[in-house]
PDB file of C-alpha atoms in Angstrom:
ATOM      1  CA  UNK A   1      15.102  34.743  -5.681  1.00 44.00           C
ATOM      2  CA  UNK A   2      18.759  35.644  -5.663  1.00 46.00           C
ATOM      3  CA  UNK A   3      21.333  32.905  -5.721  1.00 69.00           C
ATOM      4  CA  UNK A   4      22.425  31.908  -2.225  1.00 90.00           C
ATOM      5  CA  UNK A   5      20.965  30.244   0.852  1.00 93.00           C
ATOM      6  CA  UNK A   6      17.255  30.512   1.691  1.00 94.00           C
ATOM      7  CA  UNK A   7      15.272  29.241   4.654  1.00 96.00           C
ATOM      8  CA  UNK A   8      11.578  28.309   4.487  1.00 96.00           C
ATOM      9  CA  UNK A   9       9.288  28.029   7.518  1.00 96.00           C
ATOM     10  CA  UNK A  10       5.489  27.783   7.708  1.00 95.00           C
ATOM     11  CA  UNK A  11       5.239  27.996   3.937  1.00 95.00           C
ATOM     12  CA  UNK A  12       7.201  31.220   3.394  1.00 95.00           C
ATOM     13  CA  UNK A  13      10.742  32.545   3.236  1.00 94.00           C
ATOM     14  CA  UNK A  14      12.206  33.816   6.480  1.00 93.00           C
ATOM     15  CA  UNK A  15      15.509  34.849   8.080  1.00 91.00           C
ATOM     16  CA  UNK A  16      17.973  32.098   8.894  1.00 89.00           C
ATOM     17  CA  UNK A  17      17.318  30.477  12.286  1.00 89.00           C
ATOM     18  CA  UNK A  18      19.922  31.069  14.954  1.00 82.00           C
ATOM     19  CA  UNK A  19      23.090  28.966  15.266  1.00 79.00           C
ATOM     20  CA  UNK A  20      22.940  27.186  11.898  1.00 81.00           C
ATOM     21  CA  UNK A  21      26.622  27.678  11.104  1.00 78.00           C
ATOM     22  CA  UNK A  22      27.437  24.286  12.657  1.00 82.00           C
ATOM     23  CA  UNK A  23      26.173  20.875  11.448  1.00 81.00           C
ATOM     24  CA  UNK A  24      24.467  20.347  14.824  1.00 83.00           C
ATOM     25  CA  UNK A  25      22.708  23.697  14.588  1.00 88.00           C
ATOM     26  CA  UNK A  26      21.463  22.969  11.076  1.00 90.00           C
ATOM     27  CA  UNK A  27      20.164  19.543  12.126  1.00 87.00           C
ATOM     28  CA  UNK A  28      18.289  21.208  14.987  1.00 89.00           C
ATOM     29  CA  UNK A  29      16.664  23.694  12.594  1.00 94.00           C
ATOM     30  CA  UNK A  30      15.657  21.028  10.077  1.00 94.00           C
ATOM     31  CA  UNK A  31      14.629  18.207  12.383  1.00 90.00           C
ATOM     32  CA  UNK A  32      13.283  20.027  15.456  1.00 91.00           C
ATOM     33  CA  UNK A  33      12.070  23.373  14.112  1.00 93.00           C
ATOM     34  CA  UNK A  34      10.748  22.204  10.732  1.00 95.00           C
ATOM     35  CA  UNK A  35      12.776  24.470   8.455  1.00 96.00           C
ATOM     36  CA  UNK A  36      13.497  23.660   4.816  1.00 97.00           C
ATOM     37  CA  UNK A  37      16.873  24.864   3.521  1.00 96.00           C
ATOM     38  CA  UNK A  38      17.504  25.865  -0.098  1.00 96.00           C
ATOM     39  CA  UNK A  39      20.996  26.370  -1.509  1.00 95.00           C
ATOM     40  CA  UNK A  40      21.487  27.805  -5.008  1.00 95.00           C
ATOM     41  CA  UNK A  41      24.962  27.729  -6.540  1.00 93.00           C
ATOM     42  CA  UNK A  42      26.874  26.621  -9.618  1.00 93.00           C
ATOM     43  CA  UNK A  43      26.001  22.956  -8.856  1.00 90.00           C
ATOM     44  CA  UNK A  44      22.272  23.702  -9.176  1.00 95.00           C
ATOM     45  CA  UNK A  45      19.627  23.860  -6.444  1.00 97.00           C
ATOM     46  CA  UNK A  46      19.815  21.787  -3.261  1.00 97.00           C
ATOM     47  CA  UNK A  47      16.808  21.285  -0.970  1.00 97.00           C
ATOM     48  CA  UNK A  48      17.268  19.872   2.538  1.00 96.00           C
ATOM     49  CA  UNK A  49      14.643  18.861   5.092  1.00 97.00           C
ATOM     50  CA  UNK A  50      13.649  16.241   7.664  1.00 96.00           C
ATOM     51  CA  UNK A  51      10.888  13.802   6.775  1.00 94.00           C
ATOM     52  CA  UNK A  52       9.316  13.816  10.257  1.00 91.00           C
ATOM     53  CA  UNK A  53       9.353  17.548  10.953  1.00 93.00           C
ATOM     54  CA  UNK A  54       6.281  19.808  10.833  1.00 93.00           C
ATOM     55  CA  UNK A  55       7.131  21.229   7.422  1.00 95.00           C
ATOM     56  CA  UNK A  56       4.370  20.247   4.967  1.00 95.00           C
ATOM     57  CA  UNK A  57       3.386  23.834   4.118  1.00 96.00           C
ATOM     58  CA  UNK A  58       7.035  24.650   3.437  1.00 97.00           C
ATOM     59  CA  UNK A  59       7.468  21.603   1.215  1.00 97.00           C
ATOM     60  CA  UNK A  60       4.360  22.488  -0.808  1.00 97.00           C
ATOM     61  CA  UNK A  61       5.797  26.001  -1.170  1.00 97.00           C
ATOM     62  CA  UNK A  62       9.133  24.587  -2.350  1.00 97.00           C
ATOM     63  CA  UNK A  63       7.424  22.215  -4.834  1.00 97.00           C
ATOM     64  CA  UNK A  64       6.056  25.301  -6.602  1.00 97.00           C
ATOM     65  CA  UNK A  65       9.162  27.442  -6.105  1.00 96.00           C
ATOM     66  CA  UNK A  66      11.526  25.017  -7.882  1.00 96.00           C
ATOM     67  CA  UNK A  67       9.880  25.757 -11.241  1.00 96.00           C
ATOM     68  CA  UNK A  68      11.660  29.121 -11.219  1.00 94.00           C
ATOM     69  CA  UNK A  69      14.995  27.757 -10.009  1.00 94.00           C
ATOM     70  CA  UNK A  70      18.058  26.471 -11.854  1.00 93.00           C
ATOM     71  CA  UNK A  71      18.720  22.745 -12.155  1.00 94.00           C
ATOM     72  CA  UNK A  72      19.887  20.163 -11.587  1.00 97.00           C
ATOM     73  CA  UNK A  73      17.912  19.688  -8.396  1.00 98.00           C
ATOM     74  CA  UNK A  74      19.349  17.799  -5.421  1.00 97.00           C
ATOM     75  CA  UNK A  75      16.870  16.575  -2.829  1.00 97.00           C
ATOM     76  CA  UNK A  76      18.516  15.785   0.512  1.00 97.00           C
ATOM     77  CA  UNK A  77      16.083  14.537   3.143  1.00 96.00           C
ATOM     78  CA  UNK A  78      16.527  12.750   6.457  1.00 95.00           C
ATOM     79  CA  UNK A  79      14.755   9.504   7.356  1.00 93.00           C
ATOM     80  CA  UNK A  80      16.878   7.238   9.583  1.00 90.00           C
ATOM     81  CA  UNK A  81      19.760   8.691   7.563  1.00 93.00           C
ATOM     82  CA  UNK A  82      20.304  11.168   4.725  1.00 94.00           C
ATOM     83  CA  UNK A  83      18.927  10.317   1.290  1.00 96.00           C
ATOM     84  CA  UNK A  84      20.331  12.113  -1.764  1.00 94.00           C
ATOM     85  CA  UNK A  85      18.394  12.219  -5.044  1.00 95.00           C
ATOM     86  CA  UNK A  86      19.189  14.157  -8.227  1.00 95.00           C
ATOM     87  CA  UNK A  87      16.720  15.418 -10.833  1.00 97.00           C
ATOM     88  CA  UNK A  88      17.544  17.287 -14.026  1.00 97.00           C
ATOM     89  CA  UNK A  89      14.136  18.919 -14.407  1.00 97.00           C
ATOM     90  CA  UNK A  90      12.011  20.985 -12.037  1.00 97.00           C
ATOM     91  CA  UNK A  91       8.777  19.085 -12.734  1.00 97.00           C
ATOM     92  CA  UNK A  92      10.414  15.773 -11.727  1.00 97.00           C
ATOM     93  CA  UNK A  93      11.813  17.304  -8.517  1.00 98.00           C
ATOM     94  CA  UNK A  94       8.442  18.833  -7.638  1.00 97.00           C
ATOM     95  CA  UNK A  95       6.640  15.533  -8.262  1.00 97.00           C
ATOM     96  CA  UNK A  96       9.092  13.696  -6.021  1.00 97.00           C
ATOM     97  CA  UNK A  97       8.680  16.282  -3.239  1.00 97.00           C
ATOM     98  CA  UNK A  98       4.893  15.850  -3.314  1.00 97.00           C
ATOM     99  CA  UNK A  99       5.323  12.064  -3.265  1.00 96.00           C
ATOM    100  CA  UNK A 100       7.607  12.297  -0.226  1.00 96.00           C
ATOM    101  CA  UNK A 101       5.091  14.494   1.623  1.00 95.00           C
ATOM    102  CA  UNK A 102       2.671  11.566   1.399  1.00 93.00           C
ATOM    103  CA  UNK A 103       5.387   9.288   2.847  1.00 91.00           C
ATOM    104  CA  UNK A 104       6.353  11.585   5.717  1.00 88.00           C
ATOM    105  CA  UNK A 105       4.627   9.423   8.344  1.00 85.00           C
ATOM    106  CA  UNK A 106       6.341   6.233   7.154  1.00 86.00           C
ATOM    107  CA  UNK A 107       9.005   5.104   9.616  1.00 86.00           C
ATOM    108  CA  UNK A 108      11.564   2.792   8.046  1.00 89.00           C
ATOM    109  CA  UNK A 109      11.748  -0.579   9.767  1.00 86.00           C
ATOM    110  CA  UNK A 110      15.143  -1.482   8.278  1.00 91.00           C
ATOM    111  CA  UNK A 111      18.462   0.196   7.682  1.00 93.00           C
ATOM    112  CA  UNK A 112      19.531  -2.263   4.963  1.00 96.00           C
ATOM    113  CA  UNK A 113      17.506  -3.270   1.902  1.00 96.00           C
ATOM    114  CA  UNK A 114      18.780  -5.995  -0.449  1.00 97.00           C
ATOM    115  CA  UNK A 115      17.165  -7.195  -3.655  1.00 95.00           C
ATOM    116  CA  UNK A 116      18.343  -9.730  -6.211  1.00 91.00           C
ATOM    117  CA  UNK A 117      18.401  -8.459  -9.798  1.00 89.00           C
ATOM    118  CA  UNK A 118      18.797 -10.108 -13.214  1.00 89.00           C
ATOM    119  CA  UNK A 119      22.376 -10.127 -14.438  1.00 89.00           C
ATOM    120  CA  UNK A 120      21.382  -9.188 -17.991  1.00 87.00           C
ATOM    121  CA  UNK A 121      19.879  -5.805 -17.054  1.00 89.00           C
ATOM    122  CA  UNK A 122      21.189  -2.899 -19.091  1.00 89.00           C
ATOM    123  CA  UNK A 123      22.381  -0.690 -16.224  1.00 91.00           C
ATOM    124  CA  UNK A 124      24.911  -3.094 -14.677  1.00 95.00           C
ATOM    125  CA  UNK A 125      28.155  -1.070 -14.288  1.00 96.00           C
ATOM    126  CA  UNK A 126      30.957  -2.233 -16.592  1.00 96.00           C
ATOM    127  CA  UNK A 127      33.175  -3.368 -13.706  1.00 96.00           C
ATOM    128  CA  UNK A 128      30.434  -5.614 -12.327  1.00 97.00           C
ATOM    129  CA  UNK A 129      29.445  -6.901 -15.754  1.00 96.00           C
ATOM    130  CA  UNK A 130      33.038  -7.963 -16.355  1.00 96.00           C
ATOM    131  CA  UNK A 131      33.223  -9.675 -12.947  1.00 96.00           C
ATOM    132  CA  UNK A 132      30.052 -11.627 -13.692  1.00 95.00           C
ATOM    133  CA  UNK A 133      31.336 -12.656 -17.105  1.00 95.00           C
ATOM    134  CA  UNK A 134      34.880 -13.612 -16.118  1.00 95.00           C
ATOM    135  CA  UNK A 135      34.139 -14.713 -12.507  1.00 94.00           C
ATOM    136  CA  UNK A 136      37.232 -12.820 -11.355  1.00 95.00           C
ATOM    137  CA  UNK A 137      37.936  -9.272 -10.187  1.00 96.00           C
ATOM    138  CA  UNK A 138      41.036  -7.152  -9.853  1.00 95.00           C
ATOM    139  CA  UNK A 139      42.365  -6.850  -6.289  1.00 95.00           C
ATOM    140  CA  UNK A 140      42.600  -3.070  -6.547  1.00 97.00           C
ATOM    141  CA  UNK A 141      38.855  -2.694  -7.245  1.00 97.00           C
ATOM    142  CA  UNK A 142      37.512  -5.217  -4.722  1.00 97.00           C
ATOM    143  CA  UNK A 143      37.550  -6.350  -1.109  1.00 97.00           C
ATOM    144  CA  UNK A 144      38.188  -9.837   0.280  1.00 96.00           C
ATOM    145  CA  UNK A 145      36.203 -11.373   3.122  1.00 96.00           C
ATOM    146  CA  UNK A 146      37.401 -14.529   4.871  1.00 95.00           C
ATOM    147  CA  UNK A 147      35.533 -16.820   7.257  1.00 94.00           C
ATOM    148  CA  UNK A 148      36.620 -16.619  10.894  1.00 92.00           C
ATOM    149  CA  UNK A 149      35.863 -19.935  12.679  1.00 91.00           C
ATOM    150  CA  UNK A 150      36.111 -18.354  16.122  1.00 90.00           C
ATOM    151  CA  UNK A 151      33.271 -15.898  15.496  1.00 90.00           C
ATOM    152  CA  UNK A 152      31.548 -17.921  12.774  1.00 91.00           C
ATOM    153  CA  UNK A 153      31.447 -14.739  10.684  1.00 93.00           C
ATOM    154  CA  UNK A 154      33.031 -13.468   7.484  1.00 95.00           C
ATOM    155  CA  UNK A 155      35.442 -10.621   8.166  1.00 94.00           C
ATOM    156  CA  UNK A 156      36.925  -8.040   5.794  1.00 95.00           C
ATOM    157  CA  UNK A 157      40.550  -9.074   5.319  1.00 94.00           C
ATOM    158  CA  UNK A 158      41.651  -6.736   2.525  1.00 95.00           C
ATOM    159  CA  UNK A 159      40.404  -3.487   0.971  1.00 96.00           C
ATOM    160  CA  UNK A 160      41.523  -2.631  -2.568  1.00 96.00           C
ATOM    161  CA  UNK A 161      42.633   0.987  -2.936  1.00 96.00           C
ATOM    162  CA  UNK A 162      40.288   1.613  -5.884  1.00 96.00           C
ATOM    163  CA  UNK A 163      37.278  -0.137  -4.325  1.00 96.00           C
ATOM    164  CA  UNK A 164      34.139   1.765  -3.366  1.00 95.00           C
ATOM    165  CA  UNK A 165      34.854   1.304   0.340  1.00 94.00           C
ATOM    166  CA  UNK A 166      38.356   2.732  -0.075  1.00 95.00           C
ATOM    167  CA  UNK A 167      37.026   5.785  -1.933  1.00 93.00           C
ATOM    168  CA  UNK A 168      34.474   6.549   0.779  1.00 91.00           C
ATOM    169  CA  UNK A 169      36.033   5.230   4.014  1.00 91.00           C
ATOM    170  CA  UNK A 170      39.706   4.440   3.321  1.00 91.00           C
ATOM    171  CA  UNK A 171      41.709   1.249   2.854  1.00 90.00           C
ATOM    172  CA  UNK A 172      42.017   0.153   6.482  1.00 88.00           C
ATOM    173  CA  UNK A 173      39.327  -2.458   7.261  1.00 87.00           C
ATOM    174  CA  UNK A 174      38.125  -0.682  10.416  1.00 86.00           C
ATOM    175  CA  UNK A 175      35.384   1.540   8.954  1.00 86.00           C
ATOM    176  CA  UNK A 176      31.664   0.976   9.505  1.00 86.00           C
ATOM    177  CA  UNK A 177      31.102  -1.186   6.383  1.00 89.00           C
ATOM    178  CA  UNK A 178      33.930  -3.484   7.456  1.00 91.00           C
ATOM    179  CA  UNK A 179      32.929  -4.068  11.077  1.00 89.00           C
ATOM    180  CA  UNK A 180      31.212  -7.316  12.022  1.00 89.00           C
ATOM    181  CA  UNK A 181      28.212  -7.938  14.234  1.00 86.00           C
ATOM    182  CA  UNK A 182      25.826  -5.063  13.418  1.00 88.00           C
ATOM    183  CA  UNK A 183      22.712  -5.177  11.231  1.00 90.00           C
ATOM    184  CA  UNK A 184      24.488  -4.090   8.042  1.00 92.00           C
ATOM    185  CA  UNK A 185      27.097  -6.833   8.380  1.00 93.00           C
ATOM    186  CA  UNK A 186      24.473  -9.503   9.116  1.00 94.00           C
ATOM    187  CA  UNK A 187      22.431  -8.475   6.064  1.00 95.00           C
ATOM    188  CA  UNK A 188      25.161  -8.136   3.434  1.00 95.00           C
ATOM    189  CA  UNK A 189      27.087 -11.247   4.504  1.00 96.00           C
ATOM    190  CA  UNK A 190      24.130 -13.631   4.114  1.00 95.00           C
ATOM    191  CA  UNK A 191      25.130 -14.284   0.494  1.00 96.00           C
ATOM    192  CA  UNK A 192      28.729 -15.213   1.335  1.00 96.00           C
ATOM    193  CA  UNK A 193      28.292 -18.845   2.518  1.00 95.00           C
ATOM    194  CA  UNK A 194      26.252 -19.822  -0.546  1.00 95.00           C
ATOM    195  CA  UNK A 195      28.781 -18.247  -2.936  1.00 96.00           C
ATOM    196  CA  UNK A 196      31.619 -19.970  -1.112  1.00 93.00           C
ATOM    197  CA  UNK A 197      29.850 -23.346  -1.312  1.00 92.00           C
ATOM    198  CA  UNK A 198      28.519 -23.136  -4.862  1.00 93.00           C
ATOM    199  CA  UNK A 199      31.466 -21.444  -6.537  1.00 93.00           C
ATOM    200  CA  UNK A 200      29.007 -19.250  -8.491  1.00 95.00           C
ATOM    201  CA  UNK A 201      28.854 -15.425  -8.488  1.00 96.00           C
ATOM    202  CA  UNK A 202      25.996 -13.556  -6.827  1.00 96.00           C
ATOM    203  CA  UNK A 203      24.618 -10.201  -8.091  1.00 97.00           C
ATOM    204  CA  UNK A 204      22.250  -7.894  -6.218  1.00 97.00           C
ATOM    205  CA  UNK A 205      21.246  -4.320  -5.339  1.00 97.00           C
ATOM    206  CA  UNK A 206      21.698  -2.787  -1.885  1.00 97.00           C
ATOM    207  CA  UNK A 207      20.385   0.394  -0.259  1.00 97.00           C
ATOM    208  CA  UNK A 208      21.916   0.849   3.209  1.00 95.00           C
ATOM    209  CA  UNK A 209      22.120   3.515   5.910  1.00 94.00           C
ATOM    210  CA  UNK A 210      25.752   3.751   6.958  1.00 91.00           C
ATOM    211  CA  UNK A 211      27.858   6.072   9.090  1.00 87.00           C
ATOM    212  CA  UNK A 212      29.967   8.327   6.896  1.00 81.00           C
ATOM    213  CA  UNK A 213      33.496   9.484   7.624  1.00 74.00           C
ATOM    214  CA  UNK A 214      32.192  12.690   9.289  1.00 75.00           C
ATOM    215  CA  UNK A 215      29.733  10.818  11.495  1.00 77.00           C
ATOM    216  CA  UNK A 216      26.523  11.500   9.570  1.00 84.00           C
ATOM    217  CA  UNK A 217      24.337   8.546   8.667  1.00 91.00           C
ATOM    218  CA  UNK A 218      23.742   8.464   4.909  1.00 93.00           C
ATOM    219  CA  UNK A 219      21.781   6.134   2.636  1.00 95.00           C
ATOM    220  CA  UNK A 220      24.098   4.555   0.058  1.00 95.00           C
ATOM    221  CA  UNK A 221      22.710   2.843  -3.073  1.00 96.00           C
ATOM    222  CA  UNK A 222      25.029   0.364  -4.783  1.00 97.00           C
ATOM    223  CA  UNK A 223      25.149  -2.720  -6.965  1.00 97.00           C
ATOM    224  CA  UNK A 224      27.281  -5.686  -5.927  1.00 97.00           C
ATOM    225  CA  UNK A 225      28.879  -8.855  -7.251  1.00 98.00           C
ATOM    226  CA  UNK A 226      30.124 -11.504  -4.794  1.00 98.00           C
ATOM    227  CA  UNK A 227      32.658 -13.960  -6.236  1.00 97.00           C
ATOM    228  CA  UNK A 228      34.069 -17.194  -4.782  1.00 95.00           C
ATOM    229  CA  UNK A 229      37.711 -16.890  -3.750  1.00 93.00           C
ATOM    230  CA  UNK A 230      40.072 -19.819  -3.473  1.00 86.00           C
ATOM    231  CA  UNK A 231      42.174 -19.369  -0.321  1.00 79.00           C
ATOM    232  CA  UNK A 232      43.384 -22.936   0.021  1.00 73.00           C
ATOM    233  CA  UNK A 233      42.069 -26.038   1.651  1.00 71.00           C
ATOM    234  CA  UNK A 234      39.257 -25.615   4.194  1.00 74.00           C
ATOM    235  CA  UNK A 235      39.381 -21.801   3.992  1.00 84.00           C
ATOM    236  CA  UNK A 236      36.179 -20.029   3.014  1.00 92.00           C
ATOM    237  CA  UNK A 237      36.471 -16.649   1.331  1.00 95.00           C
ATOM    238  CA  UNK A 238      34.735 -14.349  -1.138  1.00 97.00           C
ATOM    239  CA  UNK A 239      35.740 -11.336  -3.211  1.00 97.00           C
ATOM    240  CA  UNK A 240      33.231  -8.464  -3.383  1.00 98.00           C
ATOM    241  CA  UNK A 241      33.020  -5.813  -6.101  1.00 98.00           C
ATOM    242  CA  UNK A 242      30.652  -2.853  -5.687  1.00 97.00           C
ATOM    243  CA  UNK A 243      29.738   0.290  -7.591  1.00 97.00           C
ATOM    244  CA  UNK A 244      27.632   3.243  -6.500  1.00 96.00           C
ATOM    245  CA  UNK A 245      24.688   3.086  -8.906  1.00 95.00           C
ATOM    246  CA  UNK A 246      20.937   3.344  -9.266  1.00 92.00           C
ATOM    247  CA  UNK A 247      19.137   0.451  -7.581  1.00 95.00           C
ATOM    248  CA  UNK A 248      15.686  -1.108  -7.913  1.00 93.00           C
ATOM    249  CA  UNK A 249      14.903  -0.313  -4.277  1.00 94.00           C
ATOM    250  CA  UNK A 250      12.867   2.619  -2.968  1.00 89.00           C
ATOM    251  CA  UNK A 251      12.395   2.555   0.827  1.00 91.00           C
ATOM    252  CA  UNK A 252      10.343   5.785   0.540  1.00 89.00           C
TER     253      UNK A 252
END
């Protein structure tokens, strides 16, 4: 195949469906019409599809086709949000595609998955390893959450300009990860009271479906350290440091 954009339907290549120049049109083709989209460029080969569409024959076709394509291979598939996975070798990408075909009837019951992990694991990012060791974190690379007695919730009070949230959503604490009351907030803030009471850091892995800056829902894998933060008498607060990284969580 020539480098470019290819569309697969019913297990074979075909012309592009109509009106796919817009994000809404592409979503319609992938999620409603069962197309699989392939993009070949200097970044490698990207495959996009919807998990719940009628596209098994096309996915089996693609699992064979990738062996003649150029890596790395980026699998982008939709299941309650967009997952993004990268593979350096065609055989690994093909194996993952076949595995996902078997999972295509699995409907995720959660949009946030959290799992504790040992602090001595080898893949802890350097920034988090340092936070665990020193029990402090630089303001620029972290966010602060303070307890609000009126709502009985922890709220994001400050976003460091080099933090993960700032890089993805900006420094103003009004983006989706910073808002209180929804399922993501309830899940990730459960660790805050214990850290505030005990004075000990907390380390875990998180895989969460969150609204991106352009409105798409994407699955974000990250590792996190929650540190106690002294804000004065009778004020509960924590400092949170996160890094986008591989996690020991696989919803699908």
